[in-house]
Short mmCIF file of C-alpha atoms in Angstrom, two decimals:
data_model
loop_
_atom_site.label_atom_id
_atom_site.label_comp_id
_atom_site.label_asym_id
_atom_site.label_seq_id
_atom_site.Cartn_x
_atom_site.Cartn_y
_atom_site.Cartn_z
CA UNK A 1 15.40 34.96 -42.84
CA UNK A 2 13.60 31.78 -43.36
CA UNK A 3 9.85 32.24 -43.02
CA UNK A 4 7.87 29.75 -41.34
CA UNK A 5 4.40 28.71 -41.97
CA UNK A 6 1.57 29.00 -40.25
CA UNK A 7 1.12 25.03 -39.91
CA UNK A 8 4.30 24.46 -38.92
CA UNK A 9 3.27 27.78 -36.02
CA UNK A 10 0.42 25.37 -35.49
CA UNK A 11 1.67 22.26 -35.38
CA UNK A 12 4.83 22.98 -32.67
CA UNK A 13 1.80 25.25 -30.32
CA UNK A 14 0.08 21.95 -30.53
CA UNK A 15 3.90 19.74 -29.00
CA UNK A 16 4.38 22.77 -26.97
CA UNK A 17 1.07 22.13 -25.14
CA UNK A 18 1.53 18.53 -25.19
CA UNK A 19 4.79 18.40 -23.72
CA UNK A 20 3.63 20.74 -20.65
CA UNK A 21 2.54 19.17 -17.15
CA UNK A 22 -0.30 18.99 -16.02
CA UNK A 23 -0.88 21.73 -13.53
CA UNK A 24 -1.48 21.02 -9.92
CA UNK A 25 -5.33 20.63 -9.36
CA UNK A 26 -5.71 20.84 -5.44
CA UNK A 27 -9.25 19.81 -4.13
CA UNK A 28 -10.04 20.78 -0.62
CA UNK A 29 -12.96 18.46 0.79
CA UNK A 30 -14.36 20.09 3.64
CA UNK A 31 -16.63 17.33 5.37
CA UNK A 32 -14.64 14.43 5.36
CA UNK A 33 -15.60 12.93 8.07
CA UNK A 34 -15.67 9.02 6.60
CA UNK A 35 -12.08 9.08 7.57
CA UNK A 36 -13.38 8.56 11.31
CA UNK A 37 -16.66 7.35 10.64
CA UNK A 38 -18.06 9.51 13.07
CA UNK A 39 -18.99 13.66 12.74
CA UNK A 40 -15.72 15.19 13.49
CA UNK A 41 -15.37 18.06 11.06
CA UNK A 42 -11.95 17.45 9.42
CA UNK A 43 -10.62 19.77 6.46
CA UNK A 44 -9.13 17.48 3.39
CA UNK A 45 -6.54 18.82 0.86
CA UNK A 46 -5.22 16.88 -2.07
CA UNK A 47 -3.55 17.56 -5.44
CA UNK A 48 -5.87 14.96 -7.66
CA UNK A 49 -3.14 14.92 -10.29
CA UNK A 50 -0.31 13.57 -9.06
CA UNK A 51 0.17 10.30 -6.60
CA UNK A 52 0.62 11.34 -2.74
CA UNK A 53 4.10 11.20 -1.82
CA UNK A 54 3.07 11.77 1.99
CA UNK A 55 0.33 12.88 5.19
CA UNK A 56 0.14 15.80 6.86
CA UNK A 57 -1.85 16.39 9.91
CA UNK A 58 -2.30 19.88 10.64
CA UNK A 59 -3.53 21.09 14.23
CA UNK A 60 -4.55 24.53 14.96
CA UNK A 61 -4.09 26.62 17.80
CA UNK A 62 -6.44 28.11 20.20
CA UNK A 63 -9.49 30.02 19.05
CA UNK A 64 -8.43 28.84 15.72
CA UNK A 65 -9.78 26.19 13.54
CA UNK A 66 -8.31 23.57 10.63
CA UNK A 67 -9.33 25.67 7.71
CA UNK A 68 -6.75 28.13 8.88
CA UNK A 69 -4.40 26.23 7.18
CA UNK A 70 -5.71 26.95 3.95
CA UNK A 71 -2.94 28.75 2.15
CA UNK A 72 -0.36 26.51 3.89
CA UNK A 73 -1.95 23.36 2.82
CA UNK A 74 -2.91 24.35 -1.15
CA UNK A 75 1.09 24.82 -1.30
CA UNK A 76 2.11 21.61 0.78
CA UNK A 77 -0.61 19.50 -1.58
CA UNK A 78 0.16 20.80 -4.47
CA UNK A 79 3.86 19.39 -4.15
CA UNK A 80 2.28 15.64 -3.30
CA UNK A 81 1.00 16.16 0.13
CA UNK A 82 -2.02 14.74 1.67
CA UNK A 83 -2.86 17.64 4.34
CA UNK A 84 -6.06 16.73 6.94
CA UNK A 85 -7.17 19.45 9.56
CA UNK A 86 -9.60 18.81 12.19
CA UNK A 87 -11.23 20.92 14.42
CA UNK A 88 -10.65 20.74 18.26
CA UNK A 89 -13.99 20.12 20.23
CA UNK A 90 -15.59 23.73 20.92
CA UNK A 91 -13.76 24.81 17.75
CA UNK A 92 -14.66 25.81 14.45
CA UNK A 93 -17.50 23.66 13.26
CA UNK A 94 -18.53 22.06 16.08
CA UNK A 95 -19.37 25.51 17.36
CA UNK A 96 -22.50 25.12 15.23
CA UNK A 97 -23.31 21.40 17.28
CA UNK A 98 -25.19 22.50 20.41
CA UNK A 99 -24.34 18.83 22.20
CA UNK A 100 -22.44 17.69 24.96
CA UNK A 101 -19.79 16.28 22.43
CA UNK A 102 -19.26 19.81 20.35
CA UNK A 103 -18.37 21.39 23.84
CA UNK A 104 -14.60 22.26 24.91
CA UNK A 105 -12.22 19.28 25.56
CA UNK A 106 -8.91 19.08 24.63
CA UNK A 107 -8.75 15.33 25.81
CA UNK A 108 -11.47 14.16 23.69
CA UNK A 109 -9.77 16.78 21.14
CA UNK A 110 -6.26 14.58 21.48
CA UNK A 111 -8.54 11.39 21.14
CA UNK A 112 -9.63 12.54 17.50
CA UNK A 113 -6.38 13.27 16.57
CA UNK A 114 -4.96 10.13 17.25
CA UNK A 115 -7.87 8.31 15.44
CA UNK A 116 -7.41 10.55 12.43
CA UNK A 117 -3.45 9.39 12.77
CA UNK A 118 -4.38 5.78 13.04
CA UNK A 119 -7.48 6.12 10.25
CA UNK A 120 -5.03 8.20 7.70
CA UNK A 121 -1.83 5.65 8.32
CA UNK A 122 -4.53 2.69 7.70
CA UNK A 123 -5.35 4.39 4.59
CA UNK A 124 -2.25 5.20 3.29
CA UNK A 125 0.17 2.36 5.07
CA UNK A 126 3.24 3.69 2.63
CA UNK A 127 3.34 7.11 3.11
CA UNK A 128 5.22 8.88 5.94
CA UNK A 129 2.94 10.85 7.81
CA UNK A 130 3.67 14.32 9.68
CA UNK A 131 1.81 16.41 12.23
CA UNK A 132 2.15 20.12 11.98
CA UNK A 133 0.96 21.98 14.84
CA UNK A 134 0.82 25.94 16.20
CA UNK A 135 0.39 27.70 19.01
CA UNK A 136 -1.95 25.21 21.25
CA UNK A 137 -1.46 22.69 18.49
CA UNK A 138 2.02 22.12 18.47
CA UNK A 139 1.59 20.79 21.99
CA UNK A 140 -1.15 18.38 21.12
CA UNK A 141 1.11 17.61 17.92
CA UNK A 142 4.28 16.38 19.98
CA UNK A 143 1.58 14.24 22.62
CA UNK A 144 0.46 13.21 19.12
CA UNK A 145 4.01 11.43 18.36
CA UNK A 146 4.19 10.34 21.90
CA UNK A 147 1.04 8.77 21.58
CA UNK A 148 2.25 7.22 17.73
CA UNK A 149 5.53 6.52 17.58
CA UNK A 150 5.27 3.92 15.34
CA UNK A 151 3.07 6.50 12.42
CA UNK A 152 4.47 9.49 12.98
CA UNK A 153 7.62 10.07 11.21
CA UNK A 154 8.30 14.07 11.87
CA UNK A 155 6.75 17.19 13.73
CA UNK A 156 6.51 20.79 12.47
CA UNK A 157 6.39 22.63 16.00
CA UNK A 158 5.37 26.65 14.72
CA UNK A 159 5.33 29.29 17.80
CA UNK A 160 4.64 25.96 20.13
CA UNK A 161 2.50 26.81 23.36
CA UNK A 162 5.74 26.31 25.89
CA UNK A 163 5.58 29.67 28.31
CA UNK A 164 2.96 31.65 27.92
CA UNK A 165 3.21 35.50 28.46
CA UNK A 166 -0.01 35.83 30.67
CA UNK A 167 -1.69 39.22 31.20
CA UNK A 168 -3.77 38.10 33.87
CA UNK A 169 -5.30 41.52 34.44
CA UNK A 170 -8.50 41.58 32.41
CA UNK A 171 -8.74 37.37 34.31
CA UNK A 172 -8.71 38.31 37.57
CA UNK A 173 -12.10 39.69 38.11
CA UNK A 174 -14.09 36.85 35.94
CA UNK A 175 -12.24 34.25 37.50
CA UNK A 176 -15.09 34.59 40.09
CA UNK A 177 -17.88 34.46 37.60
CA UNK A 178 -16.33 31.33 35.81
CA UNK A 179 -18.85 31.09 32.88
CA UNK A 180 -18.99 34.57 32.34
CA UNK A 181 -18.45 34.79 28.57
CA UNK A 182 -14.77 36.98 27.84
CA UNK A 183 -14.75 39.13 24.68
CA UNK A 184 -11.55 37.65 22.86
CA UNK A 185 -11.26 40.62 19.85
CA UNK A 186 -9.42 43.08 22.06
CA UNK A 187 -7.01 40.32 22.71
CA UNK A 188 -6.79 39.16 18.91
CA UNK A 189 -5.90 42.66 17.95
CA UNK A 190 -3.61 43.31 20.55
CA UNK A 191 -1.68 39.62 20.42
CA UNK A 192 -2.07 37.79 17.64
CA UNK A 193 0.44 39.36 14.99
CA UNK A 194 2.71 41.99 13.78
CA UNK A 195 0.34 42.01 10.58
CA UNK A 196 -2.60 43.63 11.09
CA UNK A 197 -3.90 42.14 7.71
CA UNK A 198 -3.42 38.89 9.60
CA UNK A 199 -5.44 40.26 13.00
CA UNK A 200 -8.63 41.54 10.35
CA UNK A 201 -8.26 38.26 8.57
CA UNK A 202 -8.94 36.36 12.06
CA UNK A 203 -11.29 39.08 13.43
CA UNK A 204 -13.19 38.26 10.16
CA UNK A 205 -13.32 34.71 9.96
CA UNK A 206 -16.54 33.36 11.34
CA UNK A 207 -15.48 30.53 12.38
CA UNK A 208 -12.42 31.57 14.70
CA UNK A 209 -13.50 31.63 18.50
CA UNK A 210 -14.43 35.40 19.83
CA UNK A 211 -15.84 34.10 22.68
CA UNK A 212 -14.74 31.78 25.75
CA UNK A 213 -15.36 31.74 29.48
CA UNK A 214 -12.86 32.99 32.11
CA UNK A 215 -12.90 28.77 32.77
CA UNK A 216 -12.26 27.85 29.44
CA UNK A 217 -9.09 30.22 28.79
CA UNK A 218 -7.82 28.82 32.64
CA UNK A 219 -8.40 25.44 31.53
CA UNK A 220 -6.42 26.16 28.24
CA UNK A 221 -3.81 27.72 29.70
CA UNK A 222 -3.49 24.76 32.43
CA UNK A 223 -3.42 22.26 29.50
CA UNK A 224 0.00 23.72 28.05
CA UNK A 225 1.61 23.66 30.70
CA UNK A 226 2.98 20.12 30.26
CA UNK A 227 4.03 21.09 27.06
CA UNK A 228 7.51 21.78 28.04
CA UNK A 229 8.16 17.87 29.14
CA UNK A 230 6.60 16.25 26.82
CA UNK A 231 9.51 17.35 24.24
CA UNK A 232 11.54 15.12 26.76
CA UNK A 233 9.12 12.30 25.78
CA UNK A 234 9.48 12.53 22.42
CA UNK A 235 10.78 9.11 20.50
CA UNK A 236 14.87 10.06 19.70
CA UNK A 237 13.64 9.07 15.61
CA UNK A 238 11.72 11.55 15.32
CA UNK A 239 12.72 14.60 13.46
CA UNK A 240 11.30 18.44 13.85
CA UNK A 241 11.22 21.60 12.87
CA UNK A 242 10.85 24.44 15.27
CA UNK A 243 9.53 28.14 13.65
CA UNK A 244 9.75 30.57 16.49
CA UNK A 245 8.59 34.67 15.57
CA UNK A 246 11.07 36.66 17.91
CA UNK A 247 8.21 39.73 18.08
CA UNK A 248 5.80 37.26 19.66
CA UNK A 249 3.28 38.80 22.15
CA UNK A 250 1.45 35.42 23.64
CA UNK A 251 4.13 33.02 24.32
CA UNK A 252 7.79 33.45 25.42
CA UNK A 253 10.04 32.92 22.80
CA UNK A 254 13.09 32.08 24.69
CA UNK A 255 11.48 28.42 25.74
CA UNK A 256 12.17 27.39 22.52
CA UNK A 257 15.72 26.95 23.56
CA UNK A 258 14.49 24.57 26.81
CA UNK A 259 12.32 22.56 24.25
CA UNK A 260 15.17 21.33 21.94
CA UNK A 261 17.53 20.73 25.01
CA UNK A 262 14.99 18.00 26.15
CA UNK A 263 14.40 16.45 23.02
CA UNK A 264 16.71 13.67 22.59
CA UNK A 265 16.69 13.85 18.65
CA UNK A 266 19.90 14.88 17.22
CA UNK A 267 17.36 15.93 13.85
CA UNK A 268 16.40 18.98 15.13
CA UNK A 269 15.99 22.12 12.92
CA UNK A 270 14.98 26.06 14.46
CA UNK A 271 14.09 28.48 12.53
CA UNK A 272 13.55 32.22 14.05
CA UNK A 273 11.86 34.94 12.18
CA UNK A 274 12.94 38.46 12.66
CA UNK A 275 9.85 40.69 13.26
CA UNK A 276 7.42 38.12 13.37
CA UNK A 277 4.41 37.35 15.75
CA UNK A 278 2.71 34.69 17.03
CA UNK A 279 0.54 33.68 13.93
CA UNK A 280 3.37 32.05 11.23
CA UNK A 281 1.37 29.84 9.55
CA UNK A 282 -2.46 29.96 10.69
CA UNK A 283 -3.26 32.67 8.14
CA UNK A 284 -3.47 33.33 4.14
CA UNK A 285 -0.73 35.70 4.75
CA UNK A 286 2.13 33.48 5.28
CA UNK A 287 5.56 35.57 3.64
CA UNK A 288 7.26 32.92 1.15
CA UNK A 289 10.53 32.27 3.54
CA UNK A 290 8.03 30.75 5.97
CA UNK A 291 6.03 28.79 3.57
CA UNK A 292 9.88 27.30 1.93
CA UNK A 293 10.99 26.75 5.29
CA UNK A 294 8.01 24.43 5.75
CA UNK A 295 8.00 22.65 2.59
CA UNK A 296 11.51 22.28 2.00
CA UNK A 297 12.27 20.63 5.52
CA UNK A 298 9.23 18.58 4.61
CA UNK A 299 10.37 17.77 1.33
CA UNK A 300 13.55 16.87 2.31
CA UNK A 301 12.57 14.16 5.26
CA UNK A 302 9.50 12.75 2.67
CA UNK A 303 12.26 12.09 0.58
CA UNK A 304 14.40 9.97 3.17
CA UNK A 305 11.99 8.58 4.50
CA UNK A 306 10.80 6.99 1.16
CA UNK A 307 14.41 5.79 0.51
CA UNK A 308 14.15 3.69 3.36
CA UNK A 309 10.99 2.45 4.47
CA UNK A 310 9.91 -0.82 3.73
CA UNK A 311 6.72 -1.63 1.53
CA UNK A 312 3.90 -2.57 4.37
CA UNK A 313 0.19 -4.16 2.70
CA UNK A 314 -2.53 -3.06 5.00
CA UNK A 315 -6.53 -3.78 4.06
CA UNK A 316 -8.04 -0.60 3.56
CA UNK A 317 -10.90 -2.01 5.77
CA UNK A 318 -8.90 -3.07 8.64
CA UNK A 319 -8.22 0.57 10.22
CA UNK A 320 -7.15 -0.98 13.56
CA UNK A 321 -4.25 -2.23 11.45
CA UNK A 322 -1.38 -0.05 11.74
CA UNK A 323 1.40 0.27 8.92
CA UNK A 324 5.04 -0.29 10.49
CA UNK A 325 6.30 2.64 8.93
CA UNK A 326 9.51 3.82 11.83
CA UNK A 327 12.62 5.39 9.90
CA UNK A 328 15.49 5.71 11.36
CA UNK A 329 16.21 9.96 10.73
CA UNK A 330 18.47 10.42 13.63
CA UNK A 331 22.33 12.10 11.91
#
């Protein structure tokens, strides 16, 4: 056997090393708010080593807030996506700003979101841009596209707020003390998942609501309700992806099957989950056949959609500038 030196060891380590990739380098910014020029807390992830091949716009559910997303996010930037998750007014951060603007308002909520839209496509006028929304969030994701249909190119609808199943019991007697503060733990652990490592991991998180007032879960409840028709409002180009848990406690899985007969896409993609909850991707916990379904239906619409939009120069500066950047996805 020939023997071979320990230069020649050294000098093809050295090629090996040089002919790897770089690895993927994700950087989550945490107070970028310059992309709205105003104090909305919005979450930022972004692989800094590779060029952005598209914009993702997550939106979390209720209770919830846009770091939530974490483990979903690292994996979606770290194959070239741009991933941006506020928080809802009365949410998260702005549970922290004791003002009239930091209080509970899902209009004002949908407001940011569309000025993130407009502010990220302004930005970054050639990349497709999604919205991926749960729960709560998958409604304001779809008013999102209604609201966008020339920058929004695709929707990732996971458990979407359509029916809820309401156990009005524990309601009925605050309903007369309105601002009576609810304890929302009991309900976590009872509703929020199958995984009980994914209940603690909410119960945990300081920043995820345990507190709202028999008005504010009425009003939230009242705000999904439209939920249902606006999947009949939805542009027929735009493409989605439906993730439904068939074990889930809060909403009514079955609606799923009302949402994609209104939609007038032919693109439409449902994905059920044996023995799944409510919580899919709003957790660190997310099982690898939920975190693939998401990335490769992604993946696979990024890449038609760069095959055939046109190149569109927008001033960086000029945010009220919007980048024409419709496909045509419909089969």
């Amino acid at each position: 056997m020939r023997r071979v030196s320990k230069f020649a060891l050294a000098f093809f380590s050295c090629l090996s090393v040089l002919g790897t990739p770089a690895q993927a380098e994700v950087v989550r910014e945490d107070t970028a708010e310059s992309l709205l020029n105003r104090k909305t807390p919005v979450y930022v992830w972004q692989d800094t080593n590779q060029k952005p091949r598209a914009v993702a716009i997550a939106i979390h559910g209720l209770v919830m807030h846009g770091g939530v997303y974490n483990a979903l996010a690292n994996k979606l930037a770290s194959e070239g996506m741009i991933v941006m998750a506020p928080d809802l007014r009365g949410f998260g951060r702005w549970q922290s700003k004791h003002s009239k603007d930091a209080q509970l308002d899902y209009d004002k909520s949908l407001q940011d979101i569309d000025e993130l839209v407009k502010a990220a496509s302004a930005r970054y006028p050639d990349l497709p841009l999604y919205c991926i929304g749960e729960s709560m969030g998958a409604g304001l994701a779809m008013h999102t596209a209604i609201n966008n249909p020339q920058i929004v190119d695709g929707l990732v609808l996971s458990a979407p707020a359509l029916k809820p199943r309401i156990y009005m019991g524990p309601l009925i007697s605050e309903t007369l003390k309105p601002q009576k503060q609810v304890k929302l733990e009991p309900y976590i652990r009872k509703w929020a998942s199958e995984d009980p490592r994914i209940v603690e991991e909410s119960l945990a998180d300081p920043l995820v609501t345990k507190r709202l007032t028999a008005w504010q879960i009425m009003k939230s409840i009242h705000y999904m309700r439209p939920n249902l028709g606006y999947a009949k409002k939805l542009p027929s180009n735009i493409p989605f992806l439906v993730m439904q848990g068939d074990q889930d406690r809060i909403l009514k899985s079955n609606a799923v099957v009302k949402l994609i007969s209104n939609a007038k896409t032919k693109d439409q993609t449902v994905r059920w989950f044996n023995n799944r909850g409510h919580l899919l991707l709003e957790t660190a916990f997310i099982p690898p056949d939920t975190i693939n379904t998401v990335n490769n239906w992604l993946q696979t619409h990024i890449e038609e959609a760069s095959q055939s939009q046109p190149t569109t120069i927008v001033s960086l500066n000029a945010e009220s500038q919007l980048a024409d950047i419709q496909a045509n996805k419909t089969n």
